[in-house]
Structures are given as structure tokens and as C-alpha cells.
Short mmCIF file of C-alpha atoms and ligand atoms in Angstrom, two decimals:
data_model
loop_
_atom_site.label_atom_id
_atom_site.label_comp_id
_atom_site.label_asym_id
_atom_site.label_seq_id
_atom_site.Cartn_x
_atom_site.Cartn_y
_atom_site.Cartn_z
CA MET L 1 7.59 65.95 60.73
CA THR L 2 4.16 66.55 59.20
CA GLU L 3 1.21 63.69 58.48
CA ALA L 4 2.10 64.75 55.05
CA GLN L 5 5.30 63.96 55.72
CA GLY L 6 5.21 60.60 57.51
CA LEU L 7 2.59 59.49 54.27
CA LEU L 8 5.23 60.95 51.71
CA GLN L 9 8.35 59.02 53.19
CA GLU L 10 5.62 56.43 53.58
CA LEU L 11 4.70 56.26 50.03
CA GLN L 12 8.25 56.42 49.32
CA GLN L 13 8.64 52.79 51.35
CA ILE L 14 5.54 51.23 49.80
CA GLN L 15 7.38 51.59 46.84
CA ASN L 16 10.90 50.37 48.05
CA THR L 17 9.40 47.43 49.73
CA ALA L 18 6.95 46.75 46.32
CA LEU L 19 9.99 46.92 43.76
CA GLU L 20 12.25 45.25 45.43
CA THR L 21 10.01 41.60 46.17
CA LEU L 22 8.35 41.69 42.13
CA LYS L 23 11.89 40.56 42.10
CA ALA L 24 11.59 37.54 44.16
CA VAL L 25 9.05 36.64 41.15
CA GLN L 26 9.24 34.08 39.38
CA ASP L 27 6.42 32.75 37.97
CA GLU L 28 2.51 33.44 37.01
CA THR L 29 1.18 32.55 40.44
CA GLY L 30 3.77 34.28 42.00
CA LEU L 31 3.00 37.77 40.23
CA GLN L 32 -0.57 36.62 40.93
CA ALA L 33 0.22 36.71 44.30
CA TRP L 34 2.49 40.29 44.35
CA ARG L 35 -0.66 41.59 42.87
CA SER L 36 -2.95 41.37 45.24
CA ALA L 37 -0.49 41.92 48.05
CA ASN L 38 0.72 44.85 46.41
CA LEU L 39 -1.80 46.17 44.30
CA GLY L 40 -5.35 44.32 46.16
CA ARG L 41 -8.02 46.19 48.13
CA ASN L 42 -5.63 45.74 51.46
CA ALA L 43 -2.34 47.23 49.74
CA PRO L 44 -0.40 49.70 51.72
CA VAL L 45 -1.00 51.93 49.59
CA MET L 46 -4.77 51.60 49.18
CA ARG L 47 -4.87 52.03 52.59
CA ILE L 48 -3.09 55.41 53.03
CA PHE L 49 -5.98 56.84 49.87
CA SER L 50 -8.01 56.00 53.13
CA ARG L 51 -5.77 58.23 55.16
CA LEU L 52 -6.18 61.52 53.27
CA GLY L 53 -8.36 62.82 55.77
CA GLU L 54 -5.49 62.83 58.59
CA VAL L 55 -4.22 65.56 55.98
CA PRO L 56 -4.97 69.13 56.21
CA LYS L 57 -6.75 70.41 53.95
CA GLU L 58 -4.08 72.82 52.04
CA GLU L 59 -1.33 69.30 51.63
CA ARG L 60 -3.94 67.22 50.31
CA PRO L 61 -4.07 67.22 46.99
CA LEU L 62 0.04 67.52 47.17
CA VAL L 63 0.38 63.81 48.68
CA GLY L 64 -3.34 62.29 47.12
CA GLN L 65 -1.48 62.80 43.70
CA GLN L 66 1.92 60.86 44.95
CA ALA L 67 0.16 58.40 46.21
CA ASN L 68 -1.43 58.00 42.50
CA GLN L 69 1.95 58.62 41.41
CA VAL L 70 3.38 55.37 43.89
CA LYS L 71 0.35 53.60 42.90
CA GLN L 72 0.89 53.90 38.86
CA ALA L 73 4.81 52.61 39.22
CA ILE L 74 3.73 49.77 40.77
CA GLU L 75 0.69 48.59 38.30
CA THR L 76 3.78 50.09 35.36
CA ALA L 77 6.26 47.27 37.24
CA TYR L 78 3.23 44.83 37.16
CA ASN L 79 2.21 45.16 33.43
CA GLU L 80 6.21 44.28 32.20
CA TYR L 81 6.50 41.25 34.56
CA GLU L 82 4.33 40.23 32.57
CA THR L 83 4.91 41.08 29.19
CA ARG L 84 8.50 39.53 30.40
CA LEU L 85 6.68 36.49 32.18
CA HIS L 86 5.33 35.78 28.58
CA GLU L 87 7.85 36.87 26.97
CA ALA L 88 10.12 34.21 28.57
CA ALA L 89 7.35 31.67 28.36
CA LEU L 90 6.78 31.84 24.17
CA GLN L 91 11.17 31.61 24.31
CA ASN L 92 10.34 28.84 26.18
CA SER L 93 8.18 26.70 24.45
CA LEU L 94 10.26 27.43 21.16
CA ALA L 95 13.37 25.49 22.55
CA ARG L 96 11.05 22.88 23.29
CA ASP L 97 9.21 22.36 19.23
CA ARG L 98 12.23 23.47 17.36
CA ILE L 99 12.03 21.97 14.46
CA ASP L 100 15.60 21.56 13.13
CA VAL L 101 14.62 22.15 9.66
CA THR L 102 18.63 20.91 8.04
CA LEU L 103 17.33 17.36 9.12
CA PRO L 104 16.44 15.37 6.15
CA GLY L 105 12.76 13.59 6.01
CA ARG L 106 11.44 10.76 7.19
CA GLN L 107 10.43 8.52 4.82
CA PRO L 108 6.67 7.49 4.77
CA TYR L 109 6.05 4.16 5.10
CA HIS L 110 4.15 3.72 1.94
CA GLY L 111 1.80 0.29 1.36
CA ARG L 112 2.23 -1.97 -1.73
CA LEU L 113 0.94 -4.84 -3.89
CA HIS L 114 2.09 -8.25 -3.71
CA PRO L 115 4.59 -9.09 -6.67
CA SER L 116 1.89 -11.16 -8.31
CA THR L 117 -0.59 -8.92 -7.55
CA GLN L 118 2.08 -6.61 -9.70
CA THR L 119 2.41 -8.73 -12.72
CA LEU L 120 -1.25 -9.66 -13.36
CA ARG L 121 -2.07 -6.07 -13.08
CA ARG L 122 0.57 -5.94 -16.33
CA ILE L 123 -1.21 -8.47 -17.76
CA TYR L 124 -4.63 -7.96 -17.58
CA HIS L 125 -3.53 -4.05 -18.71
CA ILE L 126 -2.16 -5.62 -22.15
CA PHE L 127 -4.85 -7.77 -22.52
CA ALA L 128 -7.68 -5.34 -21.87
CA GLU L 129 -5.65 -3.31 -24.56
CA MET L 130 -6.23 -6.17 -27.15
CA GLY L 131 -9.81 -6.60 -26.45
CA PHE L 132 -9.60 -9.29 -23.77
CA GLN L 133 -11.99 -8.85 -20.36
CA ILE L 134 -12.10 -10.41 -17.47
CA TYR L 135 -13.96 -13.64 -16.21
CA LEU L 136 -13.86 -15.50 -13.30
CA SER L 137 -14.19 -19.09 -12.26
CA SER L 138 -13.68 -20.54 -8.84
CA ASP L 139 -11.03 -22.53 -7.03
CA VAL L 140 -13.20 -25.23 -6.18
CA GLU L 141 -13.90 -27.34 -9.21
CA THR L 142 -15.16 -30.68 -10.17
CA ASP L 143 -13.56 -33.30 -11.48
CA GLU L 144 -15.82 -32.94 -14.40
CA TYR L 145 -14.37 -29.39 -15.47
CA ASN L 146 -10.42 -29.58 -14.56
CA PHE L 147 -10.21 -33.02 -16.86
CA GLU L 148 -13.21 -34.90 -18.19
CA LEU L 149 -14.77 -32.17 -19.97
CA LEU L 150 -10.75 -30.46 -21.44
CA ASN L 151 -10.76 -34.20 -22.98
CA MET L 152 -9.21 -36.14 -20.09
CA PRO L 153 -11.48 -38.83 -19.46
CA ALA L 154 -10.70 -41.20 -15.87
CA HIS L 155 -7.24 -42.77 -15.96
CA HIS L 156 -6.39 -40.87 -18.75
CA PRO L 157 -2.79 -40.71 -18.18
CA ALA L 158 -2.16 -37.07 -19.08
CA ARG L 159 -4.47 -36.30 -15.42
CA ASP L 160 -0.53 -38.07 -14.07
CA MET L 161 0.84 -33.73 -15.38
CA TRP L 162 -1.90 -32.58 -12.23
CA ASP L 163 -1.10 -33.95 -9.00
CA THR L 164 -4.33 -33.08 -7.43
CA PHE L 165 -5.80 -32.18 -3.86
CA HIS L 166 -8.98 -33.81 -4.22
CA THR L 167 -12.13 -33.11 -1.11
CA THR L 168 -13.37 -35.80 0.83
CA ARG L 169 -16.84 -35.29 -1.43
CA GLU L 170 -16.40 -37.03 -4.05
CA GLY L 171 -15.58 -35.92 -7.75
CA VAL L 172 -14.72 -32.09 -6.11
CA LEU L 173 -11.84 -31.01 -6.45
CA LEU L 174 -9.03 -27.53 -6.49
CA ARG L 175 -8.23 -26.66 -9.47
CA THR L 176 -4.79 -27.13 -11.02
CA HIS L 177 -5.62 -25.01 -13.36
CA THR L 178 -7.09 -22.31 -15.26
CA SER L 179 -8.30 -24.88 -18.33
CA PRO L 180 -12.25 -25.15 -16.39
CA GLY L 181 -12.61 -22.10 -16.72
CA GLN L 182 -12.91 -21.76 -21.16
CA ILE L 183 -15.43 -24.48 -20.50
CA ARG L 184 -17.57 -22.13 -18.08
CA VAL L 185 -17.16 -19.18 -19.86
CA MET L 186 -18.10 -20.93 -22.97
CA ARG L 187 -21.34 -22.97 -21.35
CA GLU L 188 -22.24 -18.73 -20.82
CA TYR L 189 -21.91 -17.29 -24.09
CA ALA L 190 -22.36 -20.24 -26.54
CA PRO L 191 -22.93 -19.10 -29.65
CA ASP L 192 -21.54 -15.68 -28.61
CA PRO L 193 -17.14 -14.94 -29.70
CA ILE L 194 -14.94 -14.67 -26.92
CA ARG L 195 -12.44 -12.91 -26.13
CA VAL L 196 -11.57 -13.36 -22.12
CA ILE L 197 -8.82 -13.62 -19.71
CA LEU L 198 -9.69 -16.10 -16.84
CA PRO L 199 -6.98 -14.80 -13.33
CA GLY L 200 -6.64 -17.33 -10.41
CA MET L 201 -5.46 -19.23 -7.68
CA CYS L 202 -4.37 -23.47 -8.53
CA TYR L 203 -3.08 -25.95 -6.57
CA ARG L 204 -1.16 -28.79 -6.66
CA TYR L 205 -0.22 -31.99 -4.32
CA GLU L 206 3.97 -31.21 -4.62
CA GLN L 207 6.31 -31.88 -2.36
CA ILE L 208 6.67 -27.63 -1.62
CA SER L 209 10.53 -26.62 -2.30
CA ALA L 210 12.50 -23.87 -3.41
CA ARG L 211 11.60 -24.29 -6.70
CA SER L 212 7.39 -25.83 -6.49
CA GLU L 213 4.84 -24.32 -4.36
CA ILE L 214 1.34 -26.18 -3.64
CA GLN L 215 -0.28 -22.96 -4.56
CA PHE L 216 0.50 -20.75 -7.47
CA ASN L 217 -1.81 -17.95 -10.49
CA GLN L 218 -2.63 -18.05 -13.58
CA VAL L 219 -3.64 -16.62 -16.75
CA GLU L 220 -6.17 -18.55 -18.98
CA VAL L 221 -6.64 -16.67 -22.41
CA LEU L 222 -9.11 -17.54 -24.85
CA ALA L 223 -10.55 -16.90 -27.37
CA VAL L 224 -12.93 -18.44 -29.56
CA GLY L 225 -14.89 -17.37 -32.75
CA ARG L 226 -15.46 -18.33 -36.45
CA GLY L 227 -12.97 -18.06 -38.65
CA ILE L 228 -9.77 -17.91 -36.28
CA THR L 229 -7.06 -18.72 -37.71
CA PHE L 230 -3.11 -20.38 -36.26
CA SER L 231 -1.42 -17.28 -37.45
CA GLU L 232 -3.84 -15.16 -35.03
CA PHE L 233 -3.55 -17.18 -32.21
CA LYS L 234 0.95 -16.78 -32.94
CA GLY L 235 0.52 -12.97 -33.38
CA THR L 236 -1.75 -12.27 -30.41
CA LEU L 237 1.10 -14.06 -28.02
CA ILE L 238 3.55 -12.69 -30.46
CA ASP L 239 1.70 -8.97 -29.48
CA PHE L 240 1.67 -9.55 -25.55
CA ALA L 241 5.30 -10.84 -25.34
CA ARG L 242 6.47 -8.14 -26.85
CA ARG L 243 4.76 -5.77 -24.94
CA MET L 244 5.44 -8.33 -21.86
CA TYR L 245 8.85 -7.67 -22.29
CA GLY L 246 10.07 -5.57 -25.06
CA GLU L 247 9.62 -4.70 -28.38
CA ASN L 248 12.59 -6.90 -29.22
CA VAL L 249 12.07 -9.48 -27.73
CA ARG L 250 12.98 -12.99 -29.62
CA THR L 251 9.75 -16.03 -28.79
CA ARG L 252 9.68 -18.90 -30.50
CA LEU L 253 6.92 -21.67 -30.68
CA ARG L 254 7.62 -25.38 -29.27
CA PRO L 255 5.48 -28.32 -30.50
CA SER L 256 4.48 -29.92 -27.10
CA TYR L 257 0.96 -31.66 -26.10
CA PHE L 258 -2.42 -30.94 -23.73
CA PRO L 259 -5.36 -32.94 -23.90
CA PHE L 260 -7.23 -29.97 -24.89
CA THR L 261 -5.14 -27.95 -27.18
CA GLU L 262 -4.92 -28.99 -30.75
CA PRO L 263 -1.91 -28.30 -32.12
CA SER L 264 0.17 -27.88 -28.39
CA ALA L 265 2.93 -25.61 -28.15
CA GLU L 266 4.91 -24.07 -25.50
CA MET L 267 5.52 -19.86 -26.11
CA ASP L 268 9.73 -19.27 -25.22
CA ILE L 269 10.74 -15.85 -25.12
CA GLU L 270 14.82 -15.15 -25.73
CA CYS L 271 16.21 -14.93 -22.49
CA PHE L 272 16.30 -11.42 -20.79
CA VAL L 273 19.15 -12.00 -18.28
CA CYS L 274 21.66 -13.27 -21.30
CA GLY L 275 20.40 -11.86 -24.10
CA GLY L 276 20.51 -15.95 -26.19
CA LYS L 277 23.36 -16.90 -24.79
CA GLY L 278 22.89 -18.87 -22.66
CA CYS L 279 23.15 -19.06 -18.21
CA ASN L 280 22.18 -20.20 -16.24
CA ILE L 281 18.53 -19.09 -15.56
CA CYS L 282 18.05 -20.20 -19.03
CA LYS L 283 19.74 -23.76 -18.44
CA GLY L 284 22.14 -22.79 -21.32
CA SER L 285 19.23 -22.89 -23.49
CA GLY L 286 18.98 -18.92 -24.32
CA TRP L 287 15.45 -19.24 -23.56
CA LEU L 288 13.20 -19.54 -21.15
CA GLU L 289 9.29 -21.05 -21.40
CA ILE L 290 6.82 -18.55 -20.81
CA MET L 291 3.11 -20.02 -21.40
CA GLY L 292 1.19 -23.59 -22.31
CA CYS L 293 -1.28 -22.45 -26.09
CA GLY L 294 -2.82 -23.71 -28.75
CA MET L 295 -5.58 -24.29 -31.00
CA VAL L 296 -9.07 -25.07 -28.56
CA HIS L 297 -9.48 -29.16 -29.12
CA PRO L 298 -12.79 -29.67 -31.09
CA VAL L 299 -13.35 -31.70 -28.03
CA VAL L 300 -13.37 -29.12 -25.45
CA LEU L 301 -16.03 -27.05 -28.23
CA GLN L 302 -17.77 -28.34 -28.50
CA ASN L 303 -18.36 -29.73 -24.49
CA GLY L 304 -18.34 -25.62 -24.64
CA GLY L 305 -21.40 -25.75 -26.47
CA TYR L 306 -19.32 -24.65 -29.81
CA ASP L 307 -19.64 -26.55 -33.03
CA PRO L 308 -16.33 -26.87 -34.00
CA ALA L 309 -17.31 -27.38 -37.50
CA GLU L 310 -18.37 -23.94 -37.17
CA PHE L 311 -15.38 -21.93 -34.85
CA THR L 312 -12.39 -22.41 -33.92
CA GLY L 313 -9.82 -20.75 -31.22
CA PHE L 314 -6.82 -20.56 -29.06
CA ALA L 315 -6.27 -21.14 -26.31
CA ALA L 316 -2.69 -20.12 -23.36
CA GLY L 317 -2.23 -20.66 -19.59
CA MET L 318 1.37 -18.66 -17.76
CA GLY L 319 1.92 -18.29 -14.58
CA PRO L 320 2.40 -14.59 -12.74
CA GLU L 321 4.62 -16.01 -10.02
CA ARG L 322 6.99 -17.46 -12.97
CA ILE L 323 7.48 -14.50 -14.29
CA THR L 324 8.31 -12.55 -11.91
CA ILE L 325 10.43 -15.00 -10.44
CA LEU L 326 12.47 -14.92 -14.18
CA ARG L 327 11.79 -11.13 -14.09
CA HIS L 328 13.58 -10.41 -10.69
CA ARG L 329 15.71 -13.55 -10.16
CA ILE L 330 14.33 -15.08 -7.18
CA GLU L 331 15.38 -17.63 -6.28
CA ASP L 332 12.86 -19.42 -3.95
CA ILE L 333 9.04 -20.10 -5.00
CA ARG L 334 7.91 -20.16 -0.91
CA HIS L 335 8.58 -16.30 -1.24
CA PHE L 336 5.29 -15.95 -2.57
CA TRP L 337 3.50 -16.89 0.03
CA ALA L 338 5.37 -16.36 3.25
CA ASN L 339 3.68 -12.84 4.17
CA ASP L 340 7.75 -11.45 4.65
CA ILE L 341 7.48 -8.49 4.85
CA ARG L 342 11.28 -8.66 4.38
CA PHE L 343 10.83 -10.28 0.73
CA LEU L 344 7.17 -8.17 -0.40
CA GLU L 345 8.95 -4.18 0.66
CA GLN L 346 11.28 -5.39 -2.17
CA PHE L 347 8.59 -5.18 -4.50
N1 LIG B 1 -3.43 -25.64 -18.44
C1 LIG B 1 -2.50 -26.06 -18.47
C2 LIG B 1 -0.94 -25.74 -17.77
O1 LIG B 1 -1.29 -26.02 -16.23
C3 LIG B 1 -0.92 -25.05 -19.30
C4 LIG B 1 -2.94 -24.56 -21.08
C5 LIG B 1 -3.59 -23.70 -20.85
C6 LIG B 1 -2.49 -24.94 -21.81
C7 LIG B 1 -4.67 -23.23 -21.81
C8 LIG B 1 -2.85 -24.78 -23.08
C9 LIG B 1 -3.16 -24.04 -23.53
O2 LIG B 1 0.07 -26.08 -18.02
#
């Protein structure tokens, strides 16, 4: 066998071994190791090149050509294998991150407003459309504003209508209704005309039960001006009731008593559960009481800084929780401040 024949045979051997060992390669690391073994500086095929000198001159091109071909064949095998590895990796990751587009979407969790806040905002909206502004006054009040200036001097029997949380500070209490705000707005704006609502939390010293709570919201309505009449008072409240409960709602004013209004009334709407026929929600009467109201008492106007000979006004107070209870037939008022998500997320 000539030198050249020997090298040609060796080259064939090198190619066969290289391609055979490639089959055992599993991953990128294995492939790189294989590459440096078969194509690196000391790879068998590379060593053939340095041995070309052993071959007679005229046979050198043939062996050289063959060596080049083998090297190329090994390089091609390497490239193909690498492409295959990449494709497999891509397939794997596609399979892993597969999305089943036929699955129903997941509902994102929505935060929501407390039912009382929702009702409050509807009330604000309606009164805003009628030109009323919102006025906030504080939860902590004085006996003077909560009672005295509202025409209830000390020991007035009507004070019993509001069981009161007193503080350790003489004459300081938690407001039992939003009505003390009437005096505060009047004193701030007299002698200008007033059209405001006063929303806020009120507190009463009650036994907590399904029907009564120690805290609840009220929205006070107050209008003061020259020549405000009872029919304007009635018209405004009926308009409110229609916007709140529907165009066709029936309303009625029942005579009542509050020391700070004269005359005083309570407004009822026809029971929207039974349509007036009588049910357990309206306790068989066909009517639901929605607010206390009346023409502002002259003494209160005076206390607020308005001359009752010149000014008149009307006031009303309603409870958003009561409205929400009626609307959604909530059977226990304690749900409102219990912060139970199972209750809150129903609204
Ligand atoms: N403040 C009264 C209450 O708490 C409601 C009311 C407000 C009545 C305004 C008349 C006028 O019951």
C-alpha cells in the first residue's frame, strides 16, 4: 500500500468514526465536545493535513482534496445536528408553554364599591342634578349642635328619640343624626341662600341586632332661602323619589314630629316589592318609609343666623343603608360593617 493509499483509507476511517460517534450525542454540551474532538486543532482530520508531506508530490493534491472533503463532511454533519438540536429545544418549549385557546378565560377579580357607597353616590348624583352641593361636617359633635340649637334644650323629651354616645368630655358626643350640620352650614353661609346635602356617619347607643346598628349613614337635605314654600319642599322630594325609585313611583307625606321642623312629615314610597298590595317587607301596609322631613323650624333658622320673618327652608334626612336594605332585601343590617367579603362581593 502506498503512503497515499494509507492516508486515504485513514481519512475514510476518520469520517466513519466521526459520523458514528455523532449519533450518541444528546445535547449542546455533548455536541460541542464532539466538535472539538473532530474539528479542533488536534482532530484526526487536521493531523492528516500536517502529514501531507509524507506523500509524494504528485499524489498530494488527491489526498489534500480528499482530506478537505472529509473535513467538510464532518462540518456539515455538525451544522445539521446543531440545527436539529435547536429545533428540538424550540419544540419542547412550545409544548411546555402551550396555551389551550379553547379554554374559557379567567375572570379577573374586580374590586367594588361598598353597597352604602354606591347608594350614597346615586343620591349625590340626583341632588347634584338639582343644584345641591355636598357639605361635610364632623362625626364628633357637641350637645349644643346635635340638640340645643335644633330646638331641643336640655331635658327636652324629644331627645329620647336619639340614644346618644357621650364622650368623657362634658357636652361632646357622637352625632346621632346629620341634622347638626344644618346649623353649621347656615352659620357659614348666612344670609346667602343654601342648597346642600350633608352625608355622613351617625351613631346611636343601641343594642346591636339584625334590625339596628350603632352606626349608619344619613344624608341630610337642606334648602334655605327667601320664599321657599311647602309645595317646593314637596316637589323637590317627589322629584328625588322619582329619580331614585323610578318615574312612576307613588309617594305620600305623613304628618310626623321633629323638634327642628314645623310642620314635620315622613315620606313614604309605594312598596316596590309588592307594588302596594302589602307584603312582609312593607309589613302589610303597602308603603315604605324613606325619610324624615319638614319645613325648617323658625327657631332653627334663627339659630343658624337667618331671620325667620324673611327666610324659610326645608330639610330632610334619609338613610342609605335603609334604602339599600329595601332595594336588595337584606335581612340583617349587621352585614354592612362586618366586612365580610361574601356579602360585599354581591354588589
Ligand atoms: N334627623 C332626623 C333623624 O335622624 C331626620 C330629619 C332630618 C327629620 C331633617 C327632619 C328633617 O331622624
